[in-house]
Short mmCIF file of C-alpha atoms and ligand atoms in Angstrom, two decimals:
data_model
loop_
_atom_site.label_atom_id
_atom_site.label_comp_id
_atom_site.label_asym_id
_atom_site.label_seq_id
_atom_site.Cartn_x
_atom_site.Cartn_y
_atom_site.Cartn_z
CA MET A 64 0.00 0.00 0.00
CA THR A 65 1.24 3.49 -0.87
CA GLN A 66 0.58 6.57 1.17
CA LEU A 67 -1.83 9.15 -0.29
CA ALA A 68 -0.23 12.59 -0.69
CA VAL A 69 -2.79 14.00 1.74
CA PHE A 70 -1.16 11.79 4.41
CA GLY A 71 2.37 12.82 3.43
CA GLY A 72 3.01 10.38 0.53
CA GLN A 73 4.67 11.27 -2.76
CA PRO A 74 2.13 13.02 -5.05
CA ILE A 75 1.46 11.51 -8.49
CA ARG A 76 2.28 14.76 -10.27
CA THR A 77 4.64 17.48 -9.08
CA GLU A 78 4.79 19.45 -12.33
CA LYS A 79 2.12 22.13 -12.53
CA TYR A 80 -0.52 21.90 -15.25
CA PRO A 81 -0.20 24.72 -17.80
CA GLN A 82 -1.46 28.08 -16.64
CA TRP A 83 -4.38 29.97 -18.12
CA PRO A 84 -4.75 32.39 -19.80
CA VAL A 85 -1.93 32.03 -22.31
CA PHE A 86 -0.62 34.86 -24.47
CA ASP A 87 2.03 35.61 -27.08
CA ASP A 88 3.45 38.56 -28.97
CA ARG A 89 0.16 39.04 -30.83
CA ASP A 90 -1.58 40.13 -27.61
CA ILE A 91 1.20 42.51 -26.64
CA GLU A 92 1.30 44.04 -30.10
CA ALA A 93 -2.50 44.37 -30.35
CA VAL A 94 -2.78 46.08 -26.96
CA THR A 95 0.22 48.32 -27.67
CA ASN A 96 -1.25 49.43 -30.98
CA THR A 97 -4.58 50.18 -29.35
CA ILE A 98 -2.94 52.20 -26.60
CA LYS A 99 -0.95 54.19 -29.18
CA SER A 100 -4.11 54.82 -31.22
CA GLY A 101 -5.60 56.80 -28.35
CA ARG A 102 -8.91 55.03 -28.77
CA TRP A 103 -9.12 53.02 -25.52
CA GLY A 104 -12.75 53.04 -24.55
CA GLY A 105 -15.97 51.79 -26.05
CA PHE A 106 -17.48 55.13 -27.07
CA PRO A 107 -18.69 55.62 -29.74
CA TYR A 108 -19.95 52.05 -29.75
CA PRO A 109 -18.80 49.87 -31.40
CA GLY A 110 -15.16 50.83 -31.88
CA GLN A 111 -13.05 49.34 -34.64
CA ASN A 112 -11.63 46.43 -32.62
CA THR A 113 -15.01 45.65 -31.09
CA ALA A 114 -16.78 45.65 -34.46
CA MET A 115 -14.14 43.38 -35.96
CA PHE A 116 -14.29 41.04 -32.96
CA ALA A 117 -18.10 40.88 -33.22
CA GLU A 118 -17.95 39.90 -36.85
CA ARG A 119 -15.31 37.21 -36.34
CA PHE A 120 -16.97 35.84 -33.23
CA ALA A 121 -20.31 35.37 -35.00
CA GLU A 122 -18.47 33.75 -37.89
CA MET A 123 -16.75 31.33 -35.53
CA GLN A 124 -20.03 30.37 -33.83
CA GLY A 125 -21.64 30.06 -37.21
CA GLY A 126 -24.40 32.65 -37.09
CA GLY A 127 -26.19 35.47 -35.35
CA TYR A 128 -25.40 39.12 -34.70
CA ALA A 129 -22.78 39.54 -32.00
CA VAL A 130 -22.97 42.37 -29.47
CA PRO A 131 -19.86 42.45 -27.25
CA MET A 132 -20.20 43.99 -23.78
CA MET A 133 -18.62 44.01 -20.33
CA ASN A 134 -19.27 40.45 -19.12
CA GLY A 135 -21.29 37.27 -19.49
CA THR A 136 -23.83 38.12 -16.78
CA ILE A 137 -25.16 41.39 -18.18
CA THR A 138 -25.42 39.66 -21.57
CA MET A 139 -28.38 37.69 -20.18
CA GLU A 140 -29.83 40.74 -18.46
CA VAL A 141 -29.62 42.69 -21.73
CA ALA A 142 -31.22 39.80 -23.68
CA LEU A 143 -34.18 39.82 -21.27
CA ARG A 144 -34.52 43.62 -21.46
CA ALA A 145 -34.31 43.52 -25.28
CA ALA A 146 -37.11 40.92 -25.30
CA ASP A 147 -39.24 43.09 -22.97
CA ILE A 148 -39.18 40.61 -20.11
CA GLY A 149 -39.53 42.19 -16.68
CA TRP A 150 -41.43 42.57 -13.43
CA GLY A 151 -43.30 39.46 -12.35
CA ASP A 152 -42.58 37.45 -15.51
CA GLU A 153 -41.28 33.92 -15.03
CA VAL A 154 -38.00 32.71 -16.48
CA ILE A 155 -37.12 29.02 -16.19
CA VAL A 156 -33.51 28.28 -15.20
CA PRO A 157 -31.58 25.12 -14.23
CA ALA A 158 -30.68 24.52 -10.58
CA TYR A 159 -27.11 23.52 -11.43
CA THR A 160 -25.21 26.55 -12.72
CA PHE A 161 -23.29 29.64 -11.73
CA GLN A 162 -25.50 32.11 -9.88
CA ALA A 163 -25.36 34.61 -12.79
CA THR A 164 -27.91 32.52 -14.72
CA ALA A 165 -30.60 33.23 -12.13
CA TYR A 166 -29.33 36.68 -11.15
CA ALA A 167 -30.06 37.98 -14.66
CA PRO A 168 -33.85 37.47 -14.48
CA MET A 169 -33.94 38.82 -10.92
CA VAL A 170 -32.16 42.03 -11.84
CA VAL A 171 -34.81 42.84 -14.45
CA GLY A 172 -37.54 42.02 -11.93
CA ALA A 173 -38.44 38.60 -13.30
CA CYS A 174 -38.78 35.49 -11.14
CA PRO A 175 -36.37 32.63 -11.75
CA VAL A 176 -38.24 29.33 -11.76
CA ILE A 177 -35.60 26.84 -10.74
CA VAL A 178 -35.91 23.33 -12.19
CA ASP A 179 -33.84 20.17 -12.02
CA ILE A 180 -31.26 18.90 -14.49
CA SER A 181 -31.08 15.68 -16.46
CA PRO A 182 -28.88 12.91 -15.04
CA ASP A 183 -27.63 12.26 -18.61
CA ASN A 184 -25.83 15.55 -19.15
CA TYR A 185 -26.41 17.78 -16.06
CA CYS A 186 -28.09 20.37 -18.29
CA ILE A 187 -31.68 21.52 -17.76
CA ASP A 188 -34.16 18.62 -18.08
CA PRO A 189 -36.68 19.43 -20.87
CA GLN A 190 -39.38 17.46 -19.09
CA ARG A 191 -38.97 19.55 -15.93
CA VAL A 192 -39.12 22.67 -18.11
CA GLU A 193 -42.40 21.62 -19.63
CA GLU A 194 -43.91 20.91 -16.18
CA ALA A 195 -42.85 24.36 -14.92
CA ILE A 196 -44.56 26.40 -17.65
CA THR A 197 -47.39 28.70 -16.52
CA SER A 198 -49.24 31.60 -18.13
CA LYS A 199 -46.52 33.91 -16.75
CA THR A 200 -43.59 32.05 -18.32
CA LYS A 201 -41.75 34.19 -20.85
CA ALA A 202 -38.33 32.61 -21.31
CA ILE A 203 -36.07 29.63 -20.71
CA ILE A 204 -32.39 30.05 -19.95
CA VAL A 205 -30.47 26.85 -20.64
CA VAL A 206 -26.85 26.30 -19.61
CA HIS A 207 -24.46 24.18 -21.66
CA ILE A 208 -22.44 22.94 -18.75
CA ALA A 209 -18.76 21.87 -18.75
CA ASN A 210 -18.30 19.38 -21.62
CA GLN A 211 -22.03 18.99 -22.30
CA MET A 212 -24.78 20.67 -24.31
CA THR A 213 -28.48 20.93 -23.51
CA ASP A 214 -30.90 18.89 -25.65
CA MET A 215 -31.67 21.86 -27.89
CA ASP A 216 -34.09 19.90 -30.09
CA ALA A 217 -36.39 19.31 -27.12
CA ILE A 218 -36.00 22.85 -25.76
CA MET A 219 -36.75 24.54 -29.08
CA GLU A 220 -39.82 22.39 -29.57
CA ILE A 221 -41.17 23.34 -26.13
CA ALA A 222 -40.35 27.01 -26.74
CA LYS A 223 -42.14 26.99 -30.06
CA LYS A 224 -45.21 25.31 -28.61
CA HIS A 225 -45.53 27.87 -25.79
CA GLY A 226 -44.12 30.96 -27.54
CA LEU A 227 -41.12 31.33 -25.24
CA VAL A 228 -37.82 33.14 -25.69
CA VAL A 229 -34.75 30.87 -25.43
CA ILE A 230 -31.44 32.15 -24.08
CA GLU A 231 -28.44 29.81 -24.23
CA ASP A 232 -25.97 30.52 -21.44
CA SER A 233 -22.91 29.45 -23.43
CA ALA A 234 -20.33 30.67 -20.93
CA HIS A 235 -18.73 27.20 -21.10
CA ALA A 236 -19.48 26.42 -24.72
CA HIS A 237 -17.46 28.63 -27.09
CA GLY A 238 -17.02 26.74 -30.33
CA ALA A 239 -19.42 23.91 -29.40
CA ARG A 240 -21.86 22.55 -32.00
CA TRP A 241 -25.27 20.86 -31.81
CA ARG A 242 -26.07 19.01 -35.06
CA GLY A 243 -23.59 21.34 -36.69
CA MET A 244 -25.20 24.49 -35.28
CA GLY A 245 -23.11 26.69 -33.01
CA SER A 246 -24.01 26.98 -29.34
CA GLY A 247 -25.76 30.29 -28.80
CA THR A 248 -27.09 30.41 -32.37
CA ILE A 249 -29.98 27.97 -31.87
CA GLY A 250 -32.08 29.90 -29.37
CA ASP A 251 -33.07 33.56 -29.72
CA PHE A 252 -29.97 34.61 -27.81
CA GLY A 253 -26.58 33.14 -26.92
CA SER A 254 -24.68 34.50 -23.94
CA PHE A 255 -20.89 34.11 -23.75
CA SER A 256 -18.44 35.07 -21.03
CA LEU A 257 -14.86 36.10 -21.78
CA GLN A 258 -13.90 36.24 -18.09
CA SER A 259 -10.36 35.10 -17.30
CA ALA A 260 -11.17 31.45 -16.54
CA LYS A 261 -13.20 30.88 -19.71
CA ILE A 262 -11.74 29.09 -22.76
CA LEU A 263 -11.90 32.27 -24.85
CA THR A 264 -10.85 35.13 -22.63
CA THR A 265 -9.93 38.80 -22.57
CA GLY A 266 -9.77 39.06 -18.77
CA GLU A 267 -13.30 40.45 -18.64
CA GLY A 268 -15.89 40.57 -21.37
CA GLY A 269 -19.07 39.06 -22.74
CA VAL A 270 -20.80 38.57 -26.07
CA LEU A 271 -24.52 38.44 -26.71
CA LEU A 272 -25.35 36.62 -29.93
CA CYS A 273 -28.77 37.58 -31.29
CA LYS A 274 -30.64 35.59 -33.91
CA ASP A 275 -32.64 38.65 -34.95
CA GLU A 276 -30.91 41.79 -36.23
CA LYS A 277 -33.50 44.07 -34.61
CA MET A 278 -32.77 42.45 -31.23
CA ALA A 279 -29.06 43.05 -31.77
CA GLU A 280 -29.79 46.74 -32.43
CA ARG A 281 -31.83 46.95 -29.23
CA ALA A 282 -29.12 45.16 -27.24
CA ALA A 283 -26.44 47.50 -28.60
CA SER A 284 -28.63 50.47 -27.65
CA ILE A 285 -29.29 49.17 -24.13
CA ILE A 286 -25.56 48.84 -23.45
CA ASP A 287 -24.76 52.26 -24.93
CA CYS A 288 -26.88 54.49 -22.69
CA GLY A 289 -29.94 54.02 -24.89
CA ARG A 290 -28.50 55.61 -28.04
CA PRO A 291 -30.37 54.44 -31.17
CA LYS A 292 -28.67 51.80 -33.32
CA ASP A 293 -31.22 51.36 -36.10
CA ALA A 294 -30.46 52.70 -39.58
CA ASP A 295 -32.85 55.66 -39.16
CA GLY A 296 -31.47 56.56 -35.72
CA LYS A 297 -34.94 56.67 -34.16
CA ASN A 298 -35.16 53.74 -31.76
CA TYR A 299 -33.96 54.98 -28.38
CA THR A 300 -34.07 52.50 -25.50
CA MET A 301 -33.66 52.76 -21.74
CA GLY A 302 -29.99 51.98 -21.36
CA VAL A 303 -26.84 52.31 -19.31
CA ASN A 304 -23.14 52.04 -20.03
CA TYR A 305 -22.21 48.36 -20.33
CA ARG A 306 -19.80 48.97 -23.21
CA TRP A 307 -16.67 46.91 -23.76
CA SER A 308 -13.30 48.64 -24.13
CA GLU A 309 -11.16 48.63 -27.26
CA ILE A 310 -8.21 47.31 -25.22
CA HIS A 311 -10.22 44.23 -24.28
CA ALA A 312 -11.36 43.82 -27.88
CA ALA A 313 -7.72 43.92 -29.02
CA LEU A 314 -7.02 40.95 -26.72
CA GLY A 315 -10.13 39.27 -28.11
CA LEU A 316 -8.88 39.43 -31.68
CA ALA A 317 -5.63 37.72 -30.69
CA ALA A 318 -7.51 35.13 -28.60
CA LEU A 319 -9.76 34.27 -31.55
CA GLU A 320 -6.71 33.51 -33.69
CA ARG A 321 -5.41 30.98 -31.17
CA PHE A 322 -8.77 29.47 -30.30
CA PRO A 323 -9.26 26.81 -33.04
CA GLU A 324 -5.93 25.17 -32.28
CA GLN A 325 -6.55 25.17 -28.52
CA MET A 326 -9.96 23.69 -29.07
CA GLN A 327 -8.55 20.88 -31.17
CA GLU A 328 -5.89 20.10 -28.59
CA ARG A 329 -8.47 19.83 -25.79
CA GLU A 330 -10.73 17.69 -27.97
CA SER A 331 -8.10 15.12 -28.80
CA ASN A 332 -6.89 14.88 -25.19
CA ALA A 333 -10.49 14.53 -24.03
CA ASP A 334 -11.03 11.62 -26.45
CA TYR A 335 -7.94 9.99 -25.00
CA LEU A 336 -9.22 10.62 -21.45
CA GLU A 337 -12.56 8.99 -22.18
CA GLU A 338 -10.83 5.88 -23.51
CA SER A 339 -8.69 5.69 -20.39
CA LEU A 340 -11.51 6.33 -17.93
CA SER A 341 -13.84 3.76 -19.41
CA GLU A 342 -11.80 1.02 -17.73
CA ILE A 343 -11.76 2.46 -14.21
CA GLU A 344 -14.08 1.01 -11.58
CA GLY A 345 -16.10 3.43 -9.44
CA ILE A 346 -16.17 6.16 -12.10
CA SER A 347 -18.95 6.93 -14.55
CA LEU A 348 -19.09 9.41 -17.39
CA LEU A 349 -22.04 11.54 -18.41
CA LYS A 350 -23.72 10.45 -21.64
CA ARG A 351 -22.25 11.28 -25.00
CA ASP A 352 -25.08 12.59 -27.17
CA LEU A 353 -24.15 12.16 -30.83
CA ARG A 354 -26.17 15.24 -31.74
CA HIS A 355 -23.51 17.20 -29.85
CA THR A 356 -21.27 17.24 -32.90
CA ARG A 357 -18.44 19.36 -31.55
CA ARG A 358 -17.52 19.51 -27.91
CA SER A 359 -15.72 22.22 -25.95
CA PHE A 360 -13.91 21.55 -22.69
CA TYR A 361 -14.09 24.40 -20.22
CA ARG A 362 -14.49 21.70 -17.58
CA TYR A 363 -15.07 17.96 -17.70
CA ILE A 364 -17.47 16.28 -15.29
CA ILE A 365 -17.30 12.66 -14.12
CA ASN A 366 -19.29 10.99 -11.36
CA ILE A 367 -17.78 8.92 -8.60
CA ASP A 368 -19.48 6.06 -6.81
CA PRO A 369 -19.26 7.12 -3.16
CA ASP A 370 -19.73 3.54 -1.94
CA TYR A 371 -16.78 2.35 -3.97
CA PHE A 372 -14.43 5.17 -2.89
CA ASN A 373 -15.75 5.24 0.71
CA CYS A 374 -16.28 8.99 0.50
CA GLU A 375 -18.26 11.72 -1.18
CA HIS A 376 -16.83 14.05 -3.78
CA GLN A 377 -15.50 16.67 -1.37
CA VAL A 378 -12.98 14.27 0.19
CA PHE A 379 -12.24 12.67 -3.19
CA CYS A 380 -11.45 16.04 -4.80
CA TYR A 381 -9.35 17.16 -1.87
CA ALA A 382 -7.27 13.96 -1.95
CA LEU A 383 -6.88 14.08 -5.74
CA SER A 384 -5.86 17.76 -5.67
CA LYS A 385 -3.13 16.84 -3.19
CA GLU A 386 -1.89 14.34 -5.80
CA GLY A 387 -1.32 17.34 -8.08
CA ILE A 388 -4.48 17.00 -10.19
CA PRO A 389 -6.71 20.11 -10.48
CA VAL A 390 -10.26 18.96 -9.69
CA ASP A 391 -13.08 20.44 -7.66
CA THR A 392 -16.66 19.72 -6.62
CA GLY A 393 -18.25 22.18 -9.06
CA TYR A 394 -21.33 24.27 -8.44
CA PRO A 395 -23.50 24.06 -5.36
CA ALA A 396 -27.23 23.58 -5.96
CA MET A 397 -28.99 26.89 -6.55
CA ASN A 398 -30.68 26.72 -3.16
CA ARG A 399 -27.25 26.96 -1.46
CA TYR A 400 -26.46 30.43 -2.81
CA ASP A 401 -27.14 33.21 -0.26
CA LEU A 402 -28.15 35.48 -3.14
CA PHE A 403 -31.41 33.56 -3.49
CA GLN A 404 -32.44 33.37 0.17
CA PRO A 405 -35.23 35.93 0.73
CA GLN A 406 -33.88 36.70 4.25
CA LEU A 407 -30.31 37.30 3.04
CA SER A 408 -30.75 38.68 -0.47
CA LYS A 409 -31.33 42.41 -0.59
CA LEU A 410 -32.67 42.22 -4.13
CA PRO A 411 -36.34 43.18 -4.54
CA VAL A 412 -37.45 39.99 -6.32
CA PRO A 413 -36.84 37.45 -3.49
CA SER A 414 -38.66 39.75 -1.04
CA ALA A 415 -41.56 40.50 -3.39
CA PHE A 416 -42.00 36.92 -4.59
CA PRO A 417 -40.76 34.68 -1.77
CA GLU A 418 -42.74 31.71 -3.09
CA TYR A 419 -40.18 31.30 -5.88
CA PHE A 420 -37.42 30.86 -3.31
CA ASP A 421 -39.03 28.30 -1.03
CA PHE A 422 -36.29 25.75 -1.49
CA GLU A 423 -37.78 23.36 1.08
CA THR A 424 -40.62 22.58 -1.29
CA MET A 425 -38.50 22.28 -4.43
CA SER A 426 -37.61 18.85 -5.67
CA LEU A 427 -34.11 18.90 -7.21
CA PRO A 428 -32.81 15.38 -6.61
CA VAL A 429 -30.42 15.21 -9.57
CA THR A 430 -28.84 18.58 -8.78
CA GLU A 431 -28.59 17.74 -5.08
CA ARG A 432 -26.84 14.46 -5.77
CA ALA A 433 -24.44 15.97 -8.31
CA SER A 434 -23.57 18.96 -6.17
CA GLN A 435 -23.29 17.19 -2.83
CA VAL A 436 -22.19 13.65 -3.56
CA GLU A 437 -20.87 12.55 -6.91
CA ALA A 438 -19.79 15.17 -9.46
CA VAL A 439 -16.06 15.75 -9.93
CA TRP A 440 -15.07 18.69 -12.13
CA MET A 441 -11.74 18.62 -13.96
CA GLY A 442 -9.98 21.81 -14.99
CA GLU A 443 -9.42 22.63 -18.67
CA SER A 444 -5.63 22.69 -18.18
CA ILE A 445 -5.70 18.89 -17.94
CA PHE A 446 -6.55 18.93 -21.63
CA ARG A 447 -3.59 21.12 -22.57
CA ALA A 448 -0.87 19.04 -20.93
CA SER A 449 -0.40 16.33 -23.62
CA LYS A 450 -1.19 12.67 -23.01
CA GLN A 451 1.00 12.78 -19.91
CA GLY A 452 -1.43 15.23 -18.30
CA VAL A 453 -4.28 12.77 -18.88
CA ASP A 454 -2.19 9.77 -17.78
CA ASP A 455 -1.38 11.54 -14.50
CA LEU A 456 -5.05 12.19 -13.86
CA VAL A 457 -5.86 8.53 -14.46
CA ALA A 458 -2.95 7.44 -12.26
CA GLY A 459 -4.25 9.75 -9.53
CA ILE A 460 -7.71 8.21 -9.63
CA ASN A 461 -6.22 4.71 -9.62
CA LYS A 462 -4.10 5.58 -6.60
CA LEU A 463 -7.21 6.76 -4.74
CA ALA A 464 -9.03 3.56 -5.74
CA GLN A 465 -6.19 1.37 -4.46
CA ASN A 466 -6.07 3.27 -1.17
CA ARG A 467 -9.75 3.53 -0.44
CA GLY A 468 -9.10 2.65 3.20
CA GLN A 469 -7.29 5.94 3.61
CA LEU A 470 -10.21 7.77 1.98
CA SER A 471 -12.64 6.26 4.44
CA LYS A 472 -10.43 7.55 7.28
CA LEU A 473 -10.69 11.05 5.76
CA ALA A 474 -14.45 10.67 5.37
CA GLU A 475 -14.76 9.69 9.03
CA ASN A 476 -12.67 12.68 10.08
CA ARG A 477 -14.84 14.93 7.96
CA GLN A 478 -18.01 13.64 9.59
CA ARG A 479 -16.56 14.08 13.07
CA MET A 480 -15.47 17.61 12.22
CA LEU A 481 -18.96 18.42 10.94
CA ASP A 482 -20.59 16.97 14.04
CA GLN A 483 -18.30 18.88 16.39
CA HIS A 484 -17.88 22.21 14.57
CA GLY A 485 -20.57 22.38 11.91
CA ILE A 486 -18.01 23.20 9.18
CA VAL A 487 -15.31 21.36 7.25
CA ASP A 488 -11.75 22.68 7.25
CA LEU A 489 -10.18 20.50 4.57
CA ASP A 490 -6.61 21.42 5.46
CA ARG A 491 -7.04 19.92 8.93
CA LEU A 492 -8.78 16.78 7.69
CA ALA A 493 -5.78 14.43 7.70
CA GLU A 494 -4.94 14.95 11.40
CA PHE A 495 -8.40 15.61 12.80
C1 PLP B 472 -18.79 32.53 -16.04
C2 PLP B 472 -20.24 32.27 -16.14
C3 PLP B 472 -21.17 33.31 -16.24
C4 PLP B 472 -20.83 34.75 -16.01
O1 PLP B 472 -19.86 35.29 -16.76
P1 PLP B 472 -19.10 36.62 -16.29
O2 PLP B 472 -18.41 37.07 -17.53
O3 PLP B 472 -18.14 36.22 -15.20
O4 PLP B 472 -20.12 37.58 -15.81
C5 PLP B 472 -22.49 33.00 -16.48
N1 PLP B 472 -22.90 31.72 -16.55
C6 PLP B 472 -22.05 30.70 -16.41
C7 PLP B 472 -22.58 29.30 -16.51
C8 PLP B 472 -20.70 30.93 -16.18
O5 PLP B 472 -19.86 29.91 -16.01
#
């Protein structure tokens, strides 16, 4: 028996996985040129870099009118405003996502209706969506999570039947394709984040892809203090300044040049990973839907069998991280975010409509199990570290499997710590 690194053993990998973001001379040159041009900001909107980025981004995704702005949260807010969705309207969102997905409806005064995900792909479950529709429902926000895409065929059929707006939160899905169609181009709107962790990044930034040109004009107006963007210059909107800067757009143009190659590298390493993982006991992969014709890898989710490993995902991820492999437990269920607790949130929507935030009565079994027990999220850098990076991950999991007795010791310590203190301090777990 070997010692797990968490108990002082030799870790499987000592070399760091490659850092993100990456850059080269193109970024430095593009930013330098923009600084020298004197045109740093986003006014008048769009500037030259921003307009060029918008065109190339839409081309890469394969459709739509791209409106770049400050980040991938306001993109969804702006989409809702452009579609006239507001106070008291209902917007259906998945329970397993970053909080921004549900913040966006709340900030325009709409109520997020939180529904469960599918166990196949951890994206919103179309059947749960259908059950949640009422006369107040105006939109569905789907999230293409980690390495997966939502069943867009089912979602678009439901939306058509009930006359609903569809927003694809594609913050994880740059470059992904569903039956050849780009993520974010299938629904009415696609929302992309360019925040520093995302696979296409400019530090901060967001892109709203609009299917309809008129919607793109409205969105561009909303983010530019309401200035009209139609050809006649007549359509003013109620807007604020959410413009993107030309310096960020300069970084975006360089990032777009590198993106196809990075995407290909992650794809081929992910194929290799799936081959390797298929032989490991105690691990299961999410389903591979063949309609998802091109996959992106912001994160990769696997499930562990807690009975096999003698622990739940928190202990598993901690022990594997100590072996030098970057993994984490992913998102909490929506009901765990303070932002959505009527008593804690200072936003008007949870106070005005507390019934939408009564988490005790919500049934979210798939999300609860993923977020508390079995989902393990791998970082994208694992897919940029050649086959060795994947082999190390697999070796790390095998080491944990062979030393499950040590994991059960950690799990016992964790339980004792919880019972005595009500919280888990992972760094004290080994000696507790
Ligand atoms: C990152 C992310 C966002 C928000 O993007 P920002 O640019 O950070 O505002 C929204 N939704 C999901 C699913 C994300 O991962």
